[in-house]
mmCIF file of C-alpha atoms in Angstrom:
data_model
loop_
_atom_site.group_PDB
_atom_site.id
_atom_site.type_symbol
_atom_site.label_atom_id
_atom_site.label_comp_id
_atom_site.label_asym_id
_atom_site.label_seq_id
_atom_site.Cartn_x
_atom_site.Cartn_y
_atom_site.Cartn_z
ATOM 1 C CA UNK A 1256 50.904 57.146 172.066
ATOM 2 C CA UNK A 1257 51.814 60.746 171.315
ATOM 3 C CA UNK A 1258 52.229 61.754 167.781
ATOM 4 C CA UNK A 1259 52.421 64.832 165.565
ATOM 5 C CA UNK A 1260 50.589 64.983 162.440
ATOM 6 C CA UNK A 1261 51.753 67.288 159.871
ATOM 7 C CA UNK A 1262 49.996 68.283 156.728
ATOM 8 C CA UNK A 1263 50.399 68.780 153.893
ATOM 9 C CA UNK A 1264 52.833 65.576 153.824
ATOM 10 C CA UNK A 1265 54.566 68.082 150.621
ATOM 11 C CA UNK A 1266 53.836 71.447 149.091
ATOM 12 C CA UNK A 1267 55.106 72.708 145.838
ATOM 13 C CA UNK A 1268 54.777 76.566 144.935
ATOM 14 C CA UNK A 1269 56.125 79.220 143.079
ATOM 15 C CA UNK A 1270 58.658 81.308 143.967
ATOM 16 C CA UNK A 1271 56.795 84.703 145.607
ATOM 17 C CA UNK A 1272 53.714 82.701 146.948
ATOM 18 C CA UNK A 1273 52.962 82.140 150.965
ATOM 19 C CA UNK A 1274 52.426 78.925 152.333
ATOM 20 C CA UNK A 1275 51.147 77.232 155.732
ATOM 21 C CA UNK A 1276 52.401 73.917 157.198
ATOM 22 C CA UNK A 1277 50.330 72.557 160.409
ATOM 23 C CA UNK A 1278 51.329 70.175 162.912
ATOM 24 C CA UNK A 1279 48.358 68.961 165.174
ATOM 25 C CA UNK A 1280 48.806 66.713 168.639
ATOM 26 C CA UNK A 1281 46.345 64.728 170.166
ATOM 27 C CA UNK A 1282 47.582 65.641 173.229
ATOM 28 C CA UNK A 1283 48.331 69.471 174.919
ATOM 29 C CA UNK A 1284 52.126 70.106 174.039
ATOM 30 C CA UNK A 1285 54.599 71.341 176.875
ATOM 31 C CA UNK A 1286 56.386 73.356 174.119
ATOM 32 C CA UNK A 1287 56.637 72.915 170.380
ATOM 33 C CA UNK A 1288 59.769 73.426 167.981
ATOM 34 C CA UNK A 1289 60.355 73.933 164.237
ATOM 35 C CA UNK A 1290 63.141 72.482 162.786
ATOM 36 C CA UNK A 1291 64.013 72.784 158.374
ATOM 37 C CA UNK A 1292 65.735 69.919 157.150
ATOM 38 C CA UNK A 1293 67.802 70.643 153.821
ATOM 39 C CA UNK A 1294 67.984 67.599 151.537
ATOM 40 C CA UNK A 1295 70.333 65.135 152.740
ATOM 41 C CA UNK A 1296 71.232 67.322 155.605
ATOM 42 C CA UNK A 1297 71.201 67.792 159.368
ATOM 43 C CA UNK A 1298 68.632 69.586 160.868
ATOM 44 C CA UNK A 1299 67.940 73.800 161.389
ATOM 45 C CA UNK A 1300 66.263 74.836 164.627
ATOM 46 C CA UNK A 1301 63.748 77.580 163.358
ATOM 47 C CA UNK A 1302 61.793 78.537 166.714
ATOM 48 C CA UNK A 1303 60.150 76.890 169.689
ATOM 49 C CA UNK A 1304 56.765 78.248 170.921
ATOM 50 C CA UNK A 1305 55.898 77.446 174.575
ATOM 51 C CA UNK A 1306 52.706 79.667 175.891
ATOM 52 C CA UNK A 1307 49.329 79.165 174.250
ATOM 53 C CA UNK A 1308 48.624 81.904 171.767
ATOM 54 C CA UNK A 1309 52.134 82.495 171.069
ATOM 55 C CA UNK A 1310 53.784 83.531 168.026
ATOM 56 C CA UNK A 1311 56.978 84.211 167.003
ATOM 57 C CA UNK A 1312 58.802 85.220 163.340
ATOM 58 C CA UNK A 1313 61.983 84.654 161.586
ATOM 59 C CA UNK A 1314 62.921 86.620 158.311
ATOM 60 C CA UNK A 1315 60.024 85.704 156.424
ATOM 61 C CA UNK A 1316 58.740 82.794 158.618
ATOM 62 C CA UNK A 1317 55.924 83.002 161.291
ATOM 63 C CA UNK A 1318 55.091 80.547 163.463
ATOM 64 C CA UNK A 1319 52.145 80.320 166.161
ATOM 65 C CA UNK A 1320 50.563 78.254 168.372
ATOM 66 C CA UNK A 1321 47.208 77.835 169.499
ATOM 67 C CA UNK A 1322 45.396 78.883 172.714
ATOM 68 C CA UNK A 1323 45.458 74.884 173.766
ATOM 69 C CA UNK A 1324 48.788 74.488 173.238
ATOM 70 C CA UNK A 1325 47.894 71.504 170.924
ATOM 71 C CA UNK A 1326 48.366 72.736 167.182
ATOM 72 C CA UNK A 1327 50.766 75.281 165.510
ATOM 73 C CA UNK A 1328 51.015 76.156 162.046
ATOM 74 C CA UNK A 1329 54.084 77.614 160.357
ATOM 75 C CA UNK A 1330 54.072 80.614 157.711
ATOM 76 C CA UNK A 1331 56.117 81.404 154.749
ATOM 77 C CA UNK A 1332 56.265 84.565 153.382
ATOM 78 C CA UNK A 1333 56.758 85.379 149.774
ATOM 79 C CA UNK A 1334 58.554 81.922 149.793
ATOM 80 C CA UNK A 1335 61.963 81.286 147.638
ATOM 81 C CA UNK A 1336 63.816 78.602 146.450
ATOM 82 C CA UNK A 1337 66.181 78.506 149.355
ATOM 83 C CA UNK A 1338 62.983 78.169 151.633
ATOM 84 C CA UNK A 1339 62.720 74.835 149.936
ATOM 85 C CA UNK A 1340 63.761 71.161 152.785
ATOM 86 C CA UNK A 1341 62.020 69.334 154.951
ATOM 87 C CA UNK A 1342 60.374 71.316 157.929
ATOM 88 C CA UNK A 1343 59.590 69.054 160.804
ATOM 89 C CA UNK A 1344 57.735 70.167 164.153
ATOM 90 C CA UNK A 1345 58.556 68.453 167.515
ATOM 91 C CA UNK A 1346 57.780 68.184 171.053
ATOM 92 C CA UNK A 1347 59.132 66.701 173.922
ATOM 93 C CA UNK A 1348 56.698 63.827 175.221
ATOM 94 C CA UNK A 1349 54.301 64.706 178.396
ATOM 95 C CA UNK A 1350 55.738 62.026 180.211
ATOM 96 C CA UNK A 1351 59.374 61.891 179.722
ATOM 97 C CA UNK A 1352 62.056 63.860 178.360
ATOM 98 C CA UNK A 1353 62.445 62.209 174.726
ATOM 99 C CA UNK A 1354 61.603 64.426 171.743
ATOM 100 C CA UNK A 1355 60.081 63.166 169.106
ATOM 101 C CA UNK A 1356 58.943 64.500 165.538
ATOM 102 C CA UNK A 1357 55.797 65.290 163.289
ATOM 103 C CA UNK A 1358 55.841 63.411 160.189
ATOM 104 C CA UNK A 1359 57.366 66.543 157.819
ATOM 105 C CA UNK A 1360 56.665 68.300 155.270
ATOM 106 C CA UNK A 1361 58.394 68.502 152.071
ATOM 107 C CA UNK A 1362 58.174 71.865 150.207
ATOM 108 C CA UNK A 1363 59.544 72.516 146.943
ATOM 109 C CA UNK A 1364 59.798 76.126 145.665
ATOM 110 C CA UNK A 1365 59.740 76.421 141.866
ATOM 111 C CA UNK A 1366 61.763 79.595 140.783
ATOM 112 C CA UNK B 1071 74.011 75.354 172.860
ATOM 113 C CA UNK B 1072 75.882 72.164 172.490
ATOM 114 C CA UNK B 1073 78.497 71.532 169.319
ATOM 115 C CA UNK B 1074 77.731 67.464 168.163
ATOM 116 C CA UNK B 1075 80.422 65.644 166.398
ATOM 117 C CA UNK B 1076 78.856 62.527 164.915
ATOM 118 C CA UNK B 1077 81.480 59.788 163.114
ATOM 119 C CA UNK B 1078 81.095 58.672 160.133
ATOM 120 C CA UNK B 1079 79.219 61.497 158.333
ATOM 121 C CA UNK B 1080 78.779 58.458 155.375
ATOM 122 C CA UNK B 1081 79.797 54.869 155.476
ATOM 123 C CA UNK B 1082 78.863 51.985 152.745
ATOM 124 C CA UNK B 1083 78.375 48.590 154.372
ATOM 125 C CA UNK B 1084 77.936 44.529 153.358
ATOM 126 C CA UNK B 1085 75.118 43.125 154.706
ATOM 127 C CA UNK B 1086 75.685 41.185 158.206
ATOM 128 C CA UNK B 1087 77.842 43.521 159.186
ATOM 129 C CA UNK B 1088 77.435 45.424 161.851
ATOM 130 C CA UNK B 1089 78.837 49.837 162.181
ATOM 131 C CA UNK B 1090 79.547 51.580 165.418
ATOM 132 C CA UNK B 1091 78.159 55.249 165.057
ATOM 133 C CA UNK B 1092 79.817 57.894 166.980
ATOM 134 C CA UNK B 1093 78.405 61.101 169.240
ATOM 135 C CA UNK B 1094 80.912 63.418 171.191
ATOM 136 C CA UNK B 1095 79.515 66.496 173.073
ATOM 137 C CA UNK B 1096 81.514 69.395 173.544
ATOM 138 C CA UNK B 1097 80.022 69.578 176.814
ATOM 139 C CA UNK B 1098 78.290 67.308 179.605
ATOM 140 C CA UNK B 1099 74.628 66.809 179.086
ATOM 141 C CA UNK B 1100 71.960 64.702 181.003
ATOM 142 C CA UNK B 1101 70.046 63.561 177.875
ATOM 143 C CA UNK B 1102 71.751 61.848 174.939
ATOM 144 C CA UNK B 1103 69.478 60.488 171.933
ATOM 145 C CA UNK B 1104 69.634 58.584 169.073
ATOM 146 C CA UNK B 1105 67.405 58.985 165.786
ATOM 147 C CA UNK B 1106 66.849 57.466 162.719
ATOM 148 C CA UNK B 1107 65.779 58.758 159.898
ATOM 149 C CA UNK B 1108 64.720 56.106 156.449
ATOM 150 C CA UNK B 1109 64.416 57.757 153.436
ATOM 151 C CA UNK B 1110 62.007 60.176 152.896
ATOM 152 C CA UNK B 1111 60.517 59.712 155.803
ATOM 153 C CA UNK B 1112 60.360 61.924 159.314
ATOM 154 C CA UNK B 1113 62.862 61.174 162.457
ATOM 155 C CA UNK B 1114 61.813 58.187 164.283
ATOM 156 C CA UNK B 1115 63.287 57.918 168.011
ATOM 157 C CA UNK B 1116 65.096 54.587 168.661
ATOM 158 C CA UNK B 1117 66.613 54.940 172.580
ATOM 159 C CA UNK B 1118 67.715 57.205 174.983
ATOM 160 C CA UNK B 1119 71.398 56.633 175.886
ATOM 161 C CA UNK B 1120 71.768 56.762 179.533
ATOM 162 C CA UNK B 1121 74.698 57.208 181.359
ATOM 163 C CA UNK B 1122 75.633 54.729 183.687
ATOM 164 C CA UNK B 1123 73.084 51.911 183.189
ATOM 165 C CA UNK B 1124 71.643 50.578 179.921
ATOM 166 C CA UNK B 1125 69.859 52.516 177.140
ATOM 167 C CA UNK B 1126 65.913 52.941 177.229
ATOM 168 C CA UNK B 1127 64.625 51.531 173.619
ATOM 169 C CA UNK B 1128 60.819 52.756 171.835
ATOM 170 C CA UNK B 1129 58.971 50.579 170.929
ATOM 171 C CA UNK B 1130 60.048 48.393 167.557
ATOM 172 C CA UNK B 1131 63.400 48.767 168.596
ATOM 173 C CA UNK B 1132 65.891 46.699 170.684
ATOM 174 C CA UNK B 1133 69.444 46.276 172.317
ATOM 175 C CA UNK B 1134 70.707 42.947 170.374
ATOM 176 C CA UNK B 1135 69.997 45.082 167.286
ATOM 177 C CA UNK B 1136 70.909 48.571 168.250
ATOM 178 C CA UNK B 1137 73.361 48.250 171.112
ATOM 179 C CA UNK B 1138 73.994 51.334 172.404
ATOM 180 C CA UNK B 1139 76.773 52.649 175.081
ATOM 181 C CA UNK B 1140 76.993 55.771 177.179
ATOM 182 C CA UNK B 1141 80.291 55.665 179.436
ATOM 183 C CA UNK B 1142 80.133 59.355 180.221
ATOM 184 C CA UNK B 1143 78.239 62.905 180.153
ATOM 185 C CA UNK B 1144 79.801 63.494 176.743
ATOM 186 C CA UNK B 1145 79.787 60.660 174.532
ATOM 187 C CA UNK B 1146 77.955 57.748 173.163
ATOM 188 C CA UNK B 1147 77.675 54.853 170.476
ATOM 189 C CA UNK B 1148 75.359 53.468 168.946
ATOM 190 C CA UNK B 1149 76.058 49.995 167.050
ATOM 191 C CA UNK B 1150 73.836 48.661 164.196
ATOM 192 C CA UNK B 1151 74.429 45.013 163.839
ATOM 193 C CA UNK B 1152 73.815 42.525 161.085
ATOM 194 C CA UNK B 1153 72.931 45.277 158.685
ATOM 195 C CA UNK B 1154 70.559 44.329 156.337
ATOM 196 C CA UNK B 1155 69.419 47.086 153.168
ATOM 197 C CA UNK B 1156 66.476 47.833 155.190
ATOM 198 C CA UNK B 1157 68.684 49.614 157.722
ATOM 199 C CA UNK B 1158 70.254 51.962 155.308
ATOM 200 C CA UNK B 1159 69.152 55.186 156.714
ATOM 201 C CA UNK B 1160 70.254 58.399 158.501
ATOM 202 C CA UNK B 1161 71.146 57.997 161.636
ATOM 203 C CA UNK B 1162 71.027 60.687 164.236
ATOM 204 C CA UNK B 1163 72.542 61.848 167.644
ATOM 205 C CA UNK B 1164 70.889 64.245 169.874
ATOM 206 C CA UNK B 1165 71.041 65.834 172.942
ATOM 207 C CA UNK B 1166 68.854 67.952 174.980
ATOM 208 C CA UNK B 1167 67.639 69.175 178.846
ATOM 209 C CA UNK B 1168 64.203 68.301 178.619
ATOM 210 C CA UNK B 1169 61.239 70.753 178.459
ATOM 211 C CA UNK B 1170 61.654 73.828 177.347
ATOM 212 C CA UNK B 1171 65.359 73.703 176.470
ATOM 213 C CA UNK B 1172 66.430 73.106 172.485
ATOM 214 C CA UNK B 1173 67.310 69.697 171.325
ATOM 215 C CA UNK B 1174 70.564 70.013 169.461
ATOM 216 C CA UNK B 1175 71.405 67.596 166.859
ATOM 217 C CA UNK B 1176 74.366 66.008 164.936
ATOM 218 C CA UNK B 1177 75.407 66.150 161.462
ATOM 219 C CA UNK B 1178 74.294 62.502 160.723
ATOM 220 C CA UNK B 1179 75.392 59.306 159.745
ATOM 221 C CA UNK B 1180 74.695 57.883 155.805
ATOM 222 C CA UNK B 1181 74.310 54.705 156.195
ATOM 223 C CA UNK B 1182 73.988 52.492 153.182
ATOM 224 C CA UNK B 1183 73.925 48.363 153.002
ATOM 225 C CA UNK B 1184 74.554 47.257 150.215
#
């Protein structure tokens, strides 16, 4: 089956410091999206990376992907407390058109 | 992009029960999805609704438990029956074109069993 791991499974920093969230597939991705997921809320489409190599920025969020299209990693900035939800990769699956999602990340940001 | 209206945003339920989640478009799309989501926990894909014949289930998840309906481009249901506290979760509609094209999602569904 195709999956998306994410690490780290949560992240707590202080308010100022940079952070990096992975996702990995076992499998090359046709594209891969970044959603943020406040607590007990629905879900914020960051970016979606499709070419190999490619990386794109938000504010104070980067996100790239690799050459093989098969792991991207996103970047925080000088991170602050509103930075802080769920952030959850996805793909849609190489042989269909369902989407499915990485396993998240939690991130706290401590003021 | 596509505006989802999902009904209930919350509901509180008895166990055996069963609640009939609602997903309106505000325009036609090929794809229709539903999501759940269990506490803490990542989105989990339960079917794809399609329109006109009966809804494609993943694996772990079936029709007599999650009947699902799609009687046009812009709408679908999805039913959890005989709730048990082990379904309270979020439950999620989505849409989307496929490759390349953003999944949109709805607000959600709270669903508690109590």
């Amino acid at each position: 089956s195709q999956e998306l791991e994410q690490s780290p499974q949560s992240l707590i920093v202080q308010e100022g410091k940079n952070l990096t969230i992975n996702c990995t597939s076992s499998k090359t991705l046709y594209g891969l999206y970044w959603y943020k997921q406040k607590y007990g809320e629905g879900l914020i489409f960051l970016m979606m990376l499709q070419k190999g190599g490619e990386e794109k920025s938000h504010e104070k969020i980067t996100a790239k992907l690799d050459e093989k299209k098969q792991q991207s990693s996103l970047h925080i900035t000088a991170s602050q407390p509103s930075h802080a939800g769920i952030y959850l990769c996805g793909a849609h699956r190489n042989t269909g058109n369902q989407f499915y999602f990485g396993t998240g990340t939690s991130l706290t940001v401590i003021p | 992009s596509a505006v989802i209206s999902q009904k209930p945003s919350r509901d509180i339920c008895q166990r055996g029960t069963s609640l009939t989640i609602q997903c309106q478009v505000d325009s036609q799309v090929t794809m229709m999805f539903w999501y759940r989501q269990q506490p803490g926990q990542s989105l989990t894909l339960i079917a794809t609704a399609n329109q006109g014949s009966e809804a494609t289930y993943e694996s772990g998840f079936v029709i007599d438990k999650f009947p699902i309906s799609r009687p046009n481009l812009t709408f679908s249901t999805l039913t959890v029956s005989n709730m048990s506290p082990e379904d309270s979760s979020i439950y999620l509609c989505s849409v989307g074109e496929g490759p390349g094209a953003e999944a949109f999602f709805g607000q959600g569904t709270r669903l508690t069993v109590v």
